[in-house]
Each structure stands twice: as structure tokens, then as C-alpha cells.
Amino acid sequence: MSVSQLQKNKHLLLRAGFGSNLSQIKNLAGRPLTEIWKNLAADYPFKPLELKDGPENVDYQKVAKLDEEAKKTLLQKNRKNNQEINLAFFDQMVYSEDQLREKMAFFWHGHFATRIVNSRFNLQLLNTIREKALGNFGDLLRAVSQTPAMLQFLNNQQNKKGHPNENFAREVMELFTLGRGNYTEKDIQEGARAFTGWSFLPDGSFFERPKQHDFGTKTFLGKTGNFDGNDVLNIILDQKACARFIVTKIYQFFVNEKPDANIIEHLSDRFYASKYDLKGLMTEIFTAKWFYSPENIGVKIKSPIELMAGIMRILPMQIEKPENLIVYQKLLGQMLLYPPNVAGWPSGKAWIDSSTLMLRLQIPQIWSGLRPLEFKPKSDDDVEMGMKNTQNYYKNFKNPNISIDWPAVEEVFKDKEPIDILLQKSNSLSEKTSEQFSHNSVKQKIINLMSTPEFQLC
């Protein structure tokens, strides 16, 4: 099967970002790949996300001493701030020109998964990830490991000399750097000793507590010395298994769920030799011939965030209540800032069950005002963060009042077949379905195509 220039261009924009926006569609078929990649890989100025009212200045170690009313007020403020952070991040995915950074940040957001109430710490971690998403993996790892969000989520506040807590050390190796089979239980124990005393101040700045640190000799991954947490991270980065683990996860997220052993080995060697240069790794992936081979195109199921952002990039819309987009994130199973656990979100077919598939197929119609939302979320108190009236909230949920600029969409598509733009494998639709679509208006064609199972693939 030959791959057209249009397919290649769409493939790059879908994988290195969140798909083409309406303005890019105008001459998408005629643009050279090198031009598209140059635009994606450009050095855009970094813009940190900010809260409109600023985060709460609260000493969270003293929260337990607050009265119930003060605790309730604080929880409400954090919930409101976390919604604002969620939407600000999602907004960057939809509208930012710096698509590669936001796609990489989305990947790291699931890789370095945390779920905490404190909005100040959530914002700090997210901006750390966004800023360093395309830099050096070692720098990213060290910075994330010293954020209060990560230290709190993985209980390193309780990791003290004589009473080590192994949670942080275990997950750093199992989920963030090496993967199972590349360390021992003894390495976890010794690593935990090295991380003793790693803590943070109420304002979120990293702080080492020397009285709680174990200054004794440790043997970790075959090396012996008076190691601290930074030493342990450096020893981990010295392992070629670390480069292979990160490359494999990136390949499965950006290329194909099924790793190609030869390509992984080649990329891992190059990544390790570059001392973990992320921009270089992504450049090699997105400019490789094999990336554009038929077996890598249209074979990944879009995550809920990718699906929603992709629709919004193509259909310019005004949303009266954007906070209600968070309801769709929850209904589809991917709520930013709230991964299911420290391993992050699942992928592939795990996104699809009978209820989520039905909603996925109906979102274009719901957002176009052609049908109401008729779904309820699964109960998940961890995500709801103790909201007692959550079912009433969803029961009373009003669809985000969306108005789509259809004249602008129709102007762009007037000389194009929507099927060629919207589907990665347009020949995957049956002839009967294609024939039915051919008699529709541009608006109806787009809604119908976005409502197909084939549109779920990227």
C-alpha cells in the first residue's frame, strides 16, 4: 500500500501534535514534510501556565489543625484551581502553535503520574514538565523527582533515617526509568535510604532535611558509596536499560503499540550516546522513513484528550461553559491531573468499552447540537475527591453551550473531500457508507465522518 503525501502530513501532525487545525487544512496536501516538521520543532518561547487568582498560600503541613469550615473552603479553592489548570493545559493542546511541546508534555503527564489535591503543587509539576519536555531527560527526571507533587504522592515525606519508605524509590525505578527486571529489591531498599530526607517547604520549594537523611554507605545497582538521591538518579541514568525503557515508552506512545525491536535498539543506543537528548530523539523518530510506513499509520486509538482536542482544532468553536469539557474528560476516562494511579493512563483498546465507544461516536453530534448528552460517569471517589453531591452534579449537567463556525469550516472544505482530511485510512469505510456520505452537505459529511469508528484512529 502506497502512502500519499497528504497521509504523511496528517500522520505527522496527529502524532507530533493534536492534528491539523483548520488553517493548516487549506494546503495540507501540497506542503513538504520538512516544512511541517520545521514548524513543529521550532524553538517557541516557553509560556508557563498561571492561575488567574494565584494559588493558595497555605502551609499544608498545618491543614490538619484547621477547623472544618476552613478545610472545606480550602478544598473548594483547590478544586476550582485544579479545574482552571486542567482547562489551561487542554487549551494549550488545542490552540498553541507549540504543538510538539504540548504533545510531549501530555506524554510526560501520564509518565510521571501524580494525583494530589494541592493546586499549587499540581501547577508547579505541570509547568516543570512542559518546560523540560523536549530538553534533557536527566534534567527532567531530577526536576520532577524534586517537586512536592511527586514527593507527596509517593510518600517521600515519610522516608526517614531508620524508617525508610520505599514507595518513591520503587516507582522511580519501576515506572519512571528502568522497568521491572532491571533492579532488585535490595536496590529499592538502598535507593530508599539515599532518598531519605528529600522533602519540600510549604511554598513548594525542594528541601533536604539533613537530620532525616541516612548518611551511611549504600550499594545500589552494583556501585557502593555514601549516596544521596541525586547520586542514585545519576547511577540510574548510567544504565543503558534506562535509555531503552524510555525509548520503548515513547515509541509505543508516538509510533506503534507494538515495539519494533531493531528500531528500539537503534534509537536506544543513539539516545544513550546523546546523554538523553529528547529533542534529538523525537527528531530522529519523526524524520525517519519507517515512521511513515503503512503499518504505523492509522493504527493507534486516540486517547480521549487526543480525540477532543483534535475535533476542536478542526472545528472552531465558542464554548460558553468550558469547565463542562472536564465532564467529557471524566465520562471518556481521561481527566487531566487525575490519572487512575501512579502507572498513568492505559492505552490502546483499554480506552474502549461499550459506553465510552458510544459516547465517542456521539460527541460530534452532541457538540453540534444534534443530540443531547445521555451518559453518566462511573463512580470514582478518588477522581471526585470526596464530592458528596457528584451524582447530582452530573444529573444537572448542562451541555457546554457550543457554537461552531460552520461557514469558516465550509469555506476551507469547499474544494476538498472531508473523508480525505478526517480519516487516516479513507479506504477503510465501506463503499455503501461512503456513498451515503457523498450526498450530504459539507457540515453533515464532517459530523458523520467524525462519528465513525475510523475517526477514532490516528
CSV table of C-alpha atoms in Angstrom, one decimal:
chain,number,residue,atom,x,y,z
A,1,MET,CA,0.0,0.0,0.0
A,2,SER,CA,1.5,3.4,-1.0
A,3,VAL,CA,1.2,6.3,1.4
A,4,SER,CA,0.3,9.7,-0.1
A,5,GLN,CA,1.9,13.0,0.8
A,6,LEU,CA,-1.4,14.0,2.4
A,7,GLN,CA,-1.4,10.9,4.6
A,8,LYS,CA,2.1,11.5,5.7
A,9,ASN,CA,1.4,15.1,6.6
A,10,LYS,CA,-1.7,14.2,8.6
A,11,HIS,CA,0.2,11.4,10.3
A,12,LEU,CA,3.0,13.8,11.4
A,13,LEU,CA,0.5,16.4,12.7
A,14,LEU,CA,-1.5,13.8,14.6
A,15,ARG,CA,1.4,12.1,16.2
A,16,ALA,CA,3.7,15.1,16.9
A,17,GLY,CA,0.8,17.2,17.9
A,18,PHE,CA,-3.0,17.0,18.2
A,19,GLY,CA,-3.8,17.0,14.5
A,20,SER,CA,-4.1,19.7,11.8
A,21,ASN,CA,-6.1,22.8,12.6
A,22,LEU,CA,-8.5,24.4,10.2
A,23,SER,CA,-5.9,26.9,8.7
A,24,GLN,CA,-3.4,24.1,8.0
A,25,ILE,CA,-6.0,22.1,6.1
A,26,LYS,CA,-6.2,24.6,3.3
A,27,ASN,CA,-2.9,23.4,1.6
A,28,LEU,CA,-2.2,20.3,3.6
A,29,ALA,CA,-1.7,18.0,0.6
A,30,GLY,CA,0.9,20.2,-1.0
A,31,ARG,CA,3.2,21.0,1.9
A,32,PRO,CA,6.5,19.2,2.2
A,33,LEU,CA,7.1,17.1,5.3
A,34,THR,CA,10.3,19.0,6.0
A,35,GLU,CA,8.4,22.3,6.3
A,36,ILE,CA,5.8,20.8,8.6
A,37,TRP,CA,8.4,19.3,10.8
A,38,LYS,CA,10.4,22.6,10.9
A,39,ASN,CA,7.3,24.4,12.2
A,40,LEU,CA,6.6,21.7,14.8
A,41,ALA,CA,10.2,21.6,16.0
A,42,ALA,CA,10.8,25.4,16.1
A,43,ASP,CA,12.0,26.9,19.4
A,44,TYR,CA,8.9,28.7,20.6
A,45,PRO,CA,9.2,30.8,23.8
A,46,PHE,CA,8.0,28.8,26.8
A,47,LYS,CA,4.9,30.2,28.5
A,48,PRO,CA,4.2,28.8,31.9
A,49,LEU,CA,0.5,28.3,32.9
A,50,GLU,CA,-0.7,30.6,35.6
A,51,LEU,CA,-3.8,30.8,37.8
A,52,LYS,CA,-5.9,33.9,37.4
A,53,ASP,CA,-6.1,34.5,41.2
A,54,GLY,CA,-2.8,32.8,42.1
A,55,PRO,CA,-2.5,29.6,44.1
A,56,GLU,CA,-3.4,29.4,47.8
A,57,ASN,CA,-0.6,30.4,50.2
A,58,VAL,CA,-1.2,27.7,52.7
A,59,ASP,CA,1.2,25.7,54.9
A,60,TYR,CA,-0.2,22.2,54.0
A,61,GLN,CA,1.5,20.6,57.0
A,62,LYS,CA,-0.8,22.6,59.2
A,63,VAL,CA,-4.1,21.8,57.3
A,64,ALA,CA,-5.0,19.1,59.9
A,65,LYS,CA,-5.3,21.8,62.5
A,66,LEU,CA,-7.8,23.9,60.6
A,67,ASP,CA,-11.4,23.8,61.6
A,68,GLU,CA,-13.9,22.0,59.3
A,69,GLU,CA,-15.2,25.2,57.6
A,70,ALA,CA,-11.7,26.3,56.8
A,71,LYS,CA,-10.8,22.9,55.4
A,72,LYS,CA,-14.0,22.9,53.2
A,73,THR,CA,-13.1,26.4,51.9
A,74,LEU,CA,-9.6,25.3,51.1
A,75,LEU,CA,-10.8,22.1,49.3
A,76,GLN,CA,-13.2,24.2,47.2
A,77,LYS,CA,-10.5,26.6,46.3
A,78,ASN,CA,-8.2,23.8,45.3
A,79,ARG,CA,-10.9,22.1,43.2
A,80,LYS,CA,-11.6,25.4,41.4
A,81,ASN,CA,-7.9,26.0,40.8
A,82,ASN,CA,-7.4,22.4,39.5
A,83,GLN,CA,-10.2,22.8,37.1
A,84,GLU,CA,-8.6,26.0,35.8
A,85,ILE,CA,-5.2,24.2,35.4
A,86,ASN,CA,-6.9,21.3,33.6
A,87,LEU,CA,-8.5,23.7,31.1
A,88,ALA,CA,-5.4,25.8,30.7
A,89,PHE,CA,-3.4,22.7,29.8
A,90,PHE,CA,-6.1,21.5,27.4
A,91,ASP,CA,-6.4,24.9,25.9
A,92,GLN,CA,-2.7,24.8,25.0
A,93,MET,CA,-3.2,21.4,23.3
A,94,VAL,CA,-5.9,22.8,21.2
A,95,TYR,CA,-4.7,26.3,20.3
A,96,SER,CA,-0.9,26.5,20.9
A,97,GLU,CA,1.3,26.7,17.9
A,98,ASP,CA,3.9,24.9,20.0
A,99,GLN,CA,2.2,21.5,19.3
A,100,LEU,CA,5.3,19.3,19.8
A,101,ARG,CA,5.9,20.7,23.3
A,102,GLU,CA,2.3,20.2,24.4
A,103,LYS,CA,2.2,16.6,23.0
A,104,MET,CA,5.4,15.7,24.8
A,105,ALA,CA,4.1,17.3,28.0
A,106,PHE,CA,0.9,15.3,27.6
A,107,PHE,CA,3.0,12.2,27.3
A,108,TRP,CA,5.2,13.1,30.4
A,109,HIS,CA,2.0,14.0,32.3
A,110,GLY,CA,1.0,10.3,32.0
A,111,HIS,CA,4.5,9.0,32.6
A,112,PHE,CA,5.2,11.0,35.7
A,113,ALA,CA,1.7,10.4,37.0
A,114,THR,CA,0.5,12.1,40.2
A,115,ARG,CA,-2.8,12.8,41.7
A,116,ILE,CA,-3.0,15.3,44.6
A,117,VAL,CA,-5.4,17.9,45.8
A,118,ASN,CA,-2.9,20.8,46.2
A,119,SER,CA,-3.4,23.0,43.1
A,120,ARG,CA,-0.1,25.0,43.7
A,121,PHE,CA,1.9,21.7,43.5
A,122,ASN,CA,-0.1,20.5,40.5
A,123,LEU,CA,0.7,23.7,38.6
A,124,GLN,CA,4.3,23.6,39.6
A,125,LEU,CA,4.7,20.0,38.4
A,126,LEU,CA,2.9,20.6,35.1
A,127,ASN,CA,5.0,23.7,34.3
A,128,THR,CA,8.1,21.7,35.1
A,129,ILE,CA,7.1,19.0,32.7
A,130,ARG,CA,6.1,21.5,30.0
A,131,GLU,CA,9.3,23.5,30.3
A,132,LYS,CA,11.6,20.5,30.1
A,133,ALA,CA,9.5,18.2,27.9
A,134,LEU,CA,11.9,18.4,24.9
A,135,GLY,CA,15.2,19.0,26.8
A,136,ASN,CA,17.4,16.5,28.5
A,137,PHE,CA,15.7,13.5,30.1
A,138,GLY,CA,18.1,13.5,33.1
A,139,ASP,CA,17.3,17.2,33.8
A,140,LEU,CA,13.6,16.4,33.5
A,141,LEU,CA,13.9,13.4,35.8
A,142,ARG,CA,15.8,15.3,38.5
A,143,ALA,CA,13.4,18.3,38.4
A,144,VAL,CA,10.2,16.1,38.6
A,145,SER,CA,11.7,14.0,41.4
A,146,GLN,CA,12.2,17.1,43.5
A,147,THR,CA,8.7,18.5,43.0
A,148,PRO,CA,6.4,18.4,46.1
A,149,ALA,CA,3.6,16.8,44.0
A,150,MET,CA,5.8,13.8,43.3
A,151,LEU,CA,7.4,13.6,46.8
A,152,GLN,CA,4.0,13.9,48.4
A,153,PHE,CA,2.2,11.5,46.1
A,154,LEU,CA,4.8,8.8,46.6
A,155,ASN,CA,5.2,9.3,50.4
A,156,ASN,CA,8.8,10.5,50.5
A,157,GLN,CA,7.8,12.9,53.3
A,158,GLN,CA,7.6,9.7,55.4
A,159,ASN,CA,11.0,8.5,54.2
A,160,LYS,CA,13.4,9.0,57.2
A,161,LYS,CA,16.6,7.6,58.5
A,162,GLY,CA,16.0,4.4,60.4
A,163,HIS,CA,12.4,4.2,59.0
A,164,PRO,CA,12.8,4.2,55.2
A,165,ASN,CA,9.7,4.4,53.0
A,166,GLU,CA,10.4,2.5,49.8
A,167,ASN,CA,7.5,3.8,47.7
A,168,PHE,CA,9.3,6.7,45.9
A,169,ALA,CA,12.5,4.7,45.2
A,170,ARG,CA,10.4,1.7,43.8
A,171,GLU,CA,8.3,3.8,41.4
A,172,VAL,CA,11.3,5.9,40.2
A,173,MET,CA,12.9,2.7,39.0
A,174,GLU,CA,9.8,0.6,38.0
A,175,LEU,CA,7.7,3.3,36.3
A,176,PHE,CA,9.9,6.3,35.5
A,177,THR,CA,13.4,5.0,34.5
A,178,LEU,CA,14.3,1.2,34.3
A,179,GLY,CA,11.2,-1.0,34.3
A,180,ARG,CA,10.8,-4.3,36.1
A,181,GLY,CA,13.7,-6.8,35.8
A,182,ASN,CA,16.4,-4.2,35.7
A,183,TYR,CA,16.8,-3.8,39.5
A,184,THR,CA,16.5,-5.9,42.7
A,185,GLU,CA,14.5,-5.5,45.9
A,186,LYS,CA,17.9,-4.7,47.5
A,187,ASP,CA,18.3,-1.8,45.1
A,188,ILE,CA,14.9,-0.5,46.2
A,189,GLN,CA,15.9,-0.7,49.8
A,190,GLU,CA,19.3,1.0,49.3
A,191,GLY,CA,17.7,3.6,46.9
A,192,ALA,CA,15.1,4.5,49.6
A,193,ARG,CA,17.9,5.1,52.1
A,194,ALA,CA,19.5,7.5,49.6
A,195,PHE,CA,16.3,9.5,49.2
A,196,THR,CA,15.7,9.9,53.0
A,197,GLY,CA,15.3,13.5,53.9
A,198,TRP,CA,14.1,14.6,50.5
A,199,SER,CA,11.2,17.0,51.3
A,200,PHE,CA,9.8,20.4,50.5
A,201,LEU,CA,8.8,23.6,52.1
A,202,PRO,CA,5.2,24.9,52.3
A,203,ASP,CA,5.8,27.2,49.3
A,204,GLY,CA,6.7,24.2,47.2
A,205,SER,CA,10.5,24.6,47.1
A,206,PHE,CA,12.6,21.5,47.4
A,207,PHE,CA,14.3,21.0,50.8
A,208,GLU,CA,16.7,18.3,52.1
A,209,ARG,CA,16.3,17.6,55.8
A,210,PRO,CA,19.8,16.5,56.9
A,211,LYS,CA,18.6,15.1,60.3
A,212,GLN,CA,16.3,12.7,58.4
A,213,HIS,CA,18.9,11.6,55.9
A,214,ASP,CA,20.8,8.3,56.1
A,215,PHE,CA,24.5,9.2,55.6
A,216,GLY,CA,25.6,5.5,55.7
A,217,THR,CA,27.2,3.6,52.9
A,218,LYS,CA,24.9,2.1,50.3
A,219,THR,CA,25.3,-0.4,47.5
A,220,PHE,CA,23.0,0.5,44.6
A,221,LEU,CA,22.9,-1.1,41.1
A,222,GLY,CA,26.4,-2.6,41.7
A,223,LYS,CA,28.0,0.6,43.0
A,224,THR,CA,28.9,1.4,46.6
A,225,GLY,CA,29.2,4.8,48.3
A,226,ASN,CA,27.7,7.3,50.6
A,227,PHE,CA,24.9,8.1,48.0
A,228,ASP,CA,22.2,10.7,48.2
A,229,GLY,CA,19.1,10.9,46.0
A,230,ASN,CA,21.0,12.8,43.2
A,231,ASP,CA,23.7,10.1,43.1
A,232,VAL,CA,21.0,7.4,42.8
A,233,LEU,CA,19.4,9.2,39.8
A,234,ASN,CA,22.8,9.6,38.1
A,235,ILE,CA,23.6,5.9,38.6
A,236,ILE,CA,20.2,5.0,37.1
A,237,LEU,CA,20.9,7.3,34.1
A,238,ASP,CA,24.2,5.4,33.6
A,239,GLN,CA,22.2,2.3,32.9
A,240,LYS,CA,21.6,1.6,29.2
A,241,ALA,CA,18.4,-0.1,30.4
A,242,CYS,CA,17.1,3.4,31.3
A,243,ALA,CA,17.5,4.7,27.7
A,244,ARG,CA,15.8,1.5,26.4
A,245,PHE,CA,12.9,1.8,28.8
A,246,ILE,CA,12.2,5.5,27.9
A,247,VAL,CA,12.6,4.9,24.1
A,248,THR,CA,10.2,2.0,24.3
A,249,LYS,CA,7.5,4.0,26.0
A,250,ILE,CA,8.0,6.9,23.6
A,251,TYR,CA,7.8,4.6,20.6
A,252,GLN,CA,4.6,2.9,21.9
A,253,PHE,CA,3.0,6.4,22.5
A,254,PHE,CA,4.1,8.2,19.4
A,255,VAL,CA,4.6,5.4,16.8
A,256,ASN,CA,3.0,2.0,17.5
A,257,GLU,CA,1.8,0.0,20.4
A,258,LYS,CA,3.9,-3.0,19.1
A,259,PRO,CA,7.6,-2.1,19.5
A,260,ASP,CA,10.0,-2.9,16.7
A,261,ALA,CA,13.0,-4.5,18.5
A,262,ASN,CA,15.6,-3.4,15.9
A,263,ILE,CA,14.4,0.2,15.8
A,264,ILE,CA,14.1,0.3,19.6
A,265,GLU,CA,17.7,-0.9,19.9
A,266,HIS,CA,19.0,1.6,17.4
A,267,LEU,CA,17.1,4.5,19.0
A,268,SER,CA,18.2,3.5,22.5
A,269,ASP,CA,21.9,3.4,21.5
A,270,ARG,CA,21.6,6.9,20.0
A,271,PHE,CA,19.6,8.3,22.9
A,272,TYR,CA,22.1,6.9,25.4
A,273,ALA,CA,25.1,8.2,23.4
A,274,SER,CA,23.4,11.7,23.2
A,275,LYS,CA,23.2,11.7,27.0
A,276,TYR,CA,19.4,11.6,26.8
A,277,ASP,CA,18.7,14.4,24.3
A,278,LEU,CA,14.9,14.3,23.9
A,279,LYS,CA,14.6,16.8,21.0
A,280,GLY,CA,17.2,14.8,19.1
A,281,LEU,CA,15.3,11.5,19.8
A,282,MET,CA,12.0,13.0,18.6
A,283,THR,CA,13.6,14.5,15.5
A,284,GLU,CA,15.0,11.1,14.6
A,285,ILE,CA,11.6,9.4,15.0
A,286,PHE,CA,9.6,12.0,13.1
A,287,THR,CA,12.0,12.3,10.2
A,288,ALA,CA,12.6,8.5,9.8
A,289,LYS,CA,11.2,6.7,6.7
A,290,TRP,CA,9.9,3.9,8.8
A,291,PHE,CA,7.7,6.3,10.8
A,292,TYR,CA,5.6,6.8,7.6
A,293,SER,CA,5.3,3.2,6.7
A,294,PRO,CA,1.7,1.9,6.3
A,295,GLU,CA,1.9,-0.3,9.4
A,296,ASN,CA,2.3,2.8,11.6
A,297,ILE,CA,-0.4,4.9,10.1
A,298,GLY,CA,-4.0,4.9,11.5
A,299,VAL,CA,-3.2,2.1,13.9
A,300,LYS,CA,-3.4,3.8,17.3
A,301,ILE,CA,-6.7,4.5,19.1
A,302,LYS,CA,-6.9,8.2,20.1
A,303,SER,CA,-6.9,8.8,23.8
A,304,PRO,CA,-10.0,10.9,24.9
A,305,ILE,CA,-7.9,14.0,25.2
A,306,GLU,CA,-6.4,13.5,21.7
A,307,LEU,CA,-10.0,12.9,20.3
A,308,MET,CA,-11.5,16.0,21.9
A,309,ALA,CA,-8.5,18.3,21.1
A,310,GLY,CA,-8.4,17.0,17.5
A,311,ILE,CA,-12.1,17.8,17.0
A,312,MET,CA,-11.7,21.3,18.4
A,313,ARG,CA,-8.7,22.0,16.2
A,314,ILE,CA,-10.7,21.3,13.1
A,315,LEU,CA,-14.0,22.9,14.2
A,316,PRO,CA,-13.5,26.4,15.5
A,317,MET,CA,-16.0,26.8,18.4
A,318,GLN,CA,-17.1,29.1,21.1
A,319,ILE,CA,-17.9,27.3,24.4
A,320,GLU,CA,-20.0,29.2,26.9
A,321,LYS,CA,-19.1,26.9,29.8
A,322,PRO,CA,-15.6,25.4,29.0
A,323,GLU,CA,-15.5,23.9,32.5
A,324,ASN,CA,-18.0,21.3,31.3
A,325,LEU,CA,-15.4,19.9,29.0
A,326,ILE,CA,-14.0,18.3,32.1
A,327,VAL,CA,-17.2,16.3,32.4
A,328,TYR,CA,-16.4,14.8,29.0
A,329,GLN,CA,-12.9,14.0,30.1
A,330,LYS,CA,-14.3,12.1,33.0
A,331,LEU,CA,-17.0,10.4,31.0
A,332,LEU,CA,-14.4,9.2,28.5
A,333,GLY,CA,-12.0,8.1,31.2
A,334,GLN,CA,-9.1,10.6,30.9
A,335,MET,CA,-9.3,13.5,33.3
A,336,LEU,CA,-6.2,15.7,33.2
A,337,LEU,CA,-4.5,15.9,36.7
A,338,TYR,CA,-6.3,12.8,37.8
A,339,PRO,CA,-4.6,9.6,36.3
A,340,PRO,CA,-6.0,6.4,37.7
A,341,ASN,CA,-2.8,5.5,39.5
A,342,VAL,CA,1.0,6.1,39.5
A,343,ALA,CA,1.3,4.0,36.4
A,344,GLY,CA,-0.7,6.6,34.4
A,345,TRP,CA,-3.4,6.0,31.9
A,346,PRO,CA,-3.9,2.8,29.9
A,347,SER,CA,-3.7,2.9,26.1
A,348,GLY,CA,-5.0,1.2,23.0
A,349,LYS,CA,-8.1,-0.9,23.4
A,350,ALA,CA,-8.3,-0.1,27.1
A,351,TRP,CA,-9.9,3.2,26.0
A,352,ILE,CA,-12.8,1.5,24.5
A,353,ASP,CA,-15.8,-0.2,26.2
A,354,SER,CA,-19.4,-0.3,25.3
A,355,SER,CA,-20.3,3.0,27.0
A,356,THR,CA,-17.2,5.1,26.1
A,357,LEU,CA,-17.3,4.0,22.4
A,358,MET,CA,-20.9,5.1,22.1
A,359,LEU,CA,-20.1,8.5,23.6
A,360,ARG,CA,-17.0,8.8,21.4
A,361,LEU,CA,-19.1,8.3,18.3
A,362,GLN,CA,-21.8,10.7,19.5
A,363,ILE,CA,-19.6,13.7,20.6
A,364,PRO,CA,-19.6,15.3,17.2
A,365,GLN,CA,-23.4,15.2,17.1
A,366,ILE,CA,-23.7,16.4,20.7
A,367,TRP,CA,-21.3,19.3,20.3
A,368,SER,CA,-23.1,20.2,17.0
A,369,GLY,CA,-26.4,20.4,18.9
A,370,LEU,CA,-28.0,17.5,17.1
A,371,ARG,CA,-28.5,15.3,20.1
A,372,PRO,CA,-28.4,15.6,24.0
A,373,LEU,CA,-25.8,14.1,26.3
A,374,GLU,CA,-27.3,10.9,27.8
A,375,PHE,CA,-24.4,9.4,29.7
A,376,LYS,CA,-23.5,9.1,33.4
A,377,PRO,CA,-19.9,8.7,34.7
A,378,LYS,CA,-18.8,5.7,36.6
A,379,SER,CA,-18.4,6.4,40.3
A,380,ASP,CA,-14.8,7.1,41.3
A,381,ASP,CA,-14.4,8.8,44.6
A,382,ASP,CA,-10.7,9.3,44.0
A,383,VAL,CA,-11.4,11.4,41.0
A,384,GLU,CA,-14.4,13.1,42.6
A,385,MET,CA,-12.1,14.0,45.6
A,386,GLY,CA,-14.9,13.4,48.1
A,387,MET,CA,-17.6,15.4,46.4
A,388,LYS,CA,-20.8,14.0,48.1
A,389,ASN,CA,-23.2,15.6,45.6
A,390,THR,CA,-21.3,14.4,42.5
A,391,GLN,CA,-24.2,12.4,41.0
A,392,ASN,CA,-26.5,15.5,41.3
A,393,TYR,CA,-23.7,17.5,39.6
A,394,TYR,CA,-23.7,15.2,36.6
A,395,LYS,CA,-27.5,14.8,36.7
A,396,ASN,CA,-27.9,18.6,36.5
A,397,PHE,CA,-25.0,19.0,34.0
A,398,LYS,CA,-25.9,21.1,31.0
A,399,ASN,CA,-24.0,20.6,27.8
A,400,PRO,CA,-21.4,23.2,27.1
A,401,ASN,CA,-23.3,25.7,25.0
A,402,ILE,CA,-21.2,25.3,21.9
A,403,SER,CA,-21.4,27.3,18.7
A,404,ILE,CA,-19.3,26.1,15.8
A,405,ASP,CA,-18.3,28.5,13.0
A,406,TRP,CA,-19.6,26.3,10.2
A,407,PRO,CA,-19.2,28.9,7.4
A,408,ALA,CA,-15.5,29.0,8.1
A,409,VAL,CA,-15.3,25.2,8.0
A,410,GLU,CA,-17.3,25.0,4.8
A,411,GLU,CA,-15.1,27.7,3.2
A,412,VAL,CA,-11.9,25.6,3.9
A,413,PHE,CA,-13.6,22.3,2.7
A,414,LYS,CA,-15.4,23.7,-0.3
A,415,ASP,CA,-12.8,22.1,-2.7
A,416,LYS,CA,-11.9,19.1,-0.6
A,417,GLU,CA,-13.4,15.8,0.3
A,418,PRO,CA,-13.7,15.7,4.1
A,419,ILE,CA,-13.1,11.9,4.1
A,420,ASP,CA,-9.5,12.6,2.8
A,421,ILE,CA,-8.8,15.1,5.5
A,422,LEU,CA,-10.5,13.5,8.5
A,423,LEU,CA,-9.6,9.8,8.2
A,424,GLN,CA,-6.1,8.3,8.1
A,425,LYS,CA,-7.3,5.4,6.1
A,426,SER,CA,-10.2,6.7,4.0
A,427,ASN,CA,-10.5,3.4,2.1
A,428,SER,CA,-11.4,1.7,5.4
A,429,LEU,CA,-15.0,3.0,5.1
A,430,SER,CA,-17.3,0.6,3.2
A,431,GLU,CA,-18.4,1.7,-0.2
A,432,LYS,CA,-22.0,1.8,1.0
A,433,THR,CA,-21.2,4.2,3.8
A,434,SER,CA,-19.1,6.4,1.5
A,435,GLU,CA,-21.9,6.5,-1.0
A,436,GLN,CA,-24.4,7.6,1.7
A,437,PHE,CA,-22.0,10.3,2.9
A,438,SER,CA,-21.4,11.6,-0.7
A,439,HIS,CA,-24.9,13.2,-0.9
A,440,ASN,CA,-24.6,15.1,2.4
A,441,SER,CA,-23.7,18.8,2.9
A,442,VAL,CA,-20.1,19.6,4.0
A,443,LYS,CA,-21.3,20.1,7.5
A,444,GLN,CA,-23.2,16.8,7.6
A,445,LYS,CA,-20.3,14.9,6.0
A,446,ILE,CA,-17.9,16.2,8.7
A,447,ILE,CA,-20.2,15.3,11.5
A,448,ASN,CA,-20.9,11.9,10.0
A,449,LEU,CA,-17.2,11.1,9.4
A,450,MET,CA,-16.3,12.3,12.9
A,451,SER,CA,-18.9,9.9,14.2
A,452,THR,CA,-17.3,6.8,12.6
A,453,PRO,CA,-15.1,4.2,14.4
A,454,GLU,CA,-12.5,5.0,11.8
A,455,PHE,CA,-12.1,8.6,13.1
A,456,GLN,CA,-11.1,7.1,16.5
A,457,LEU,CA,-7.8,6.1,14.9
A,458,CYS,CA,-4.7,8.1,14.4
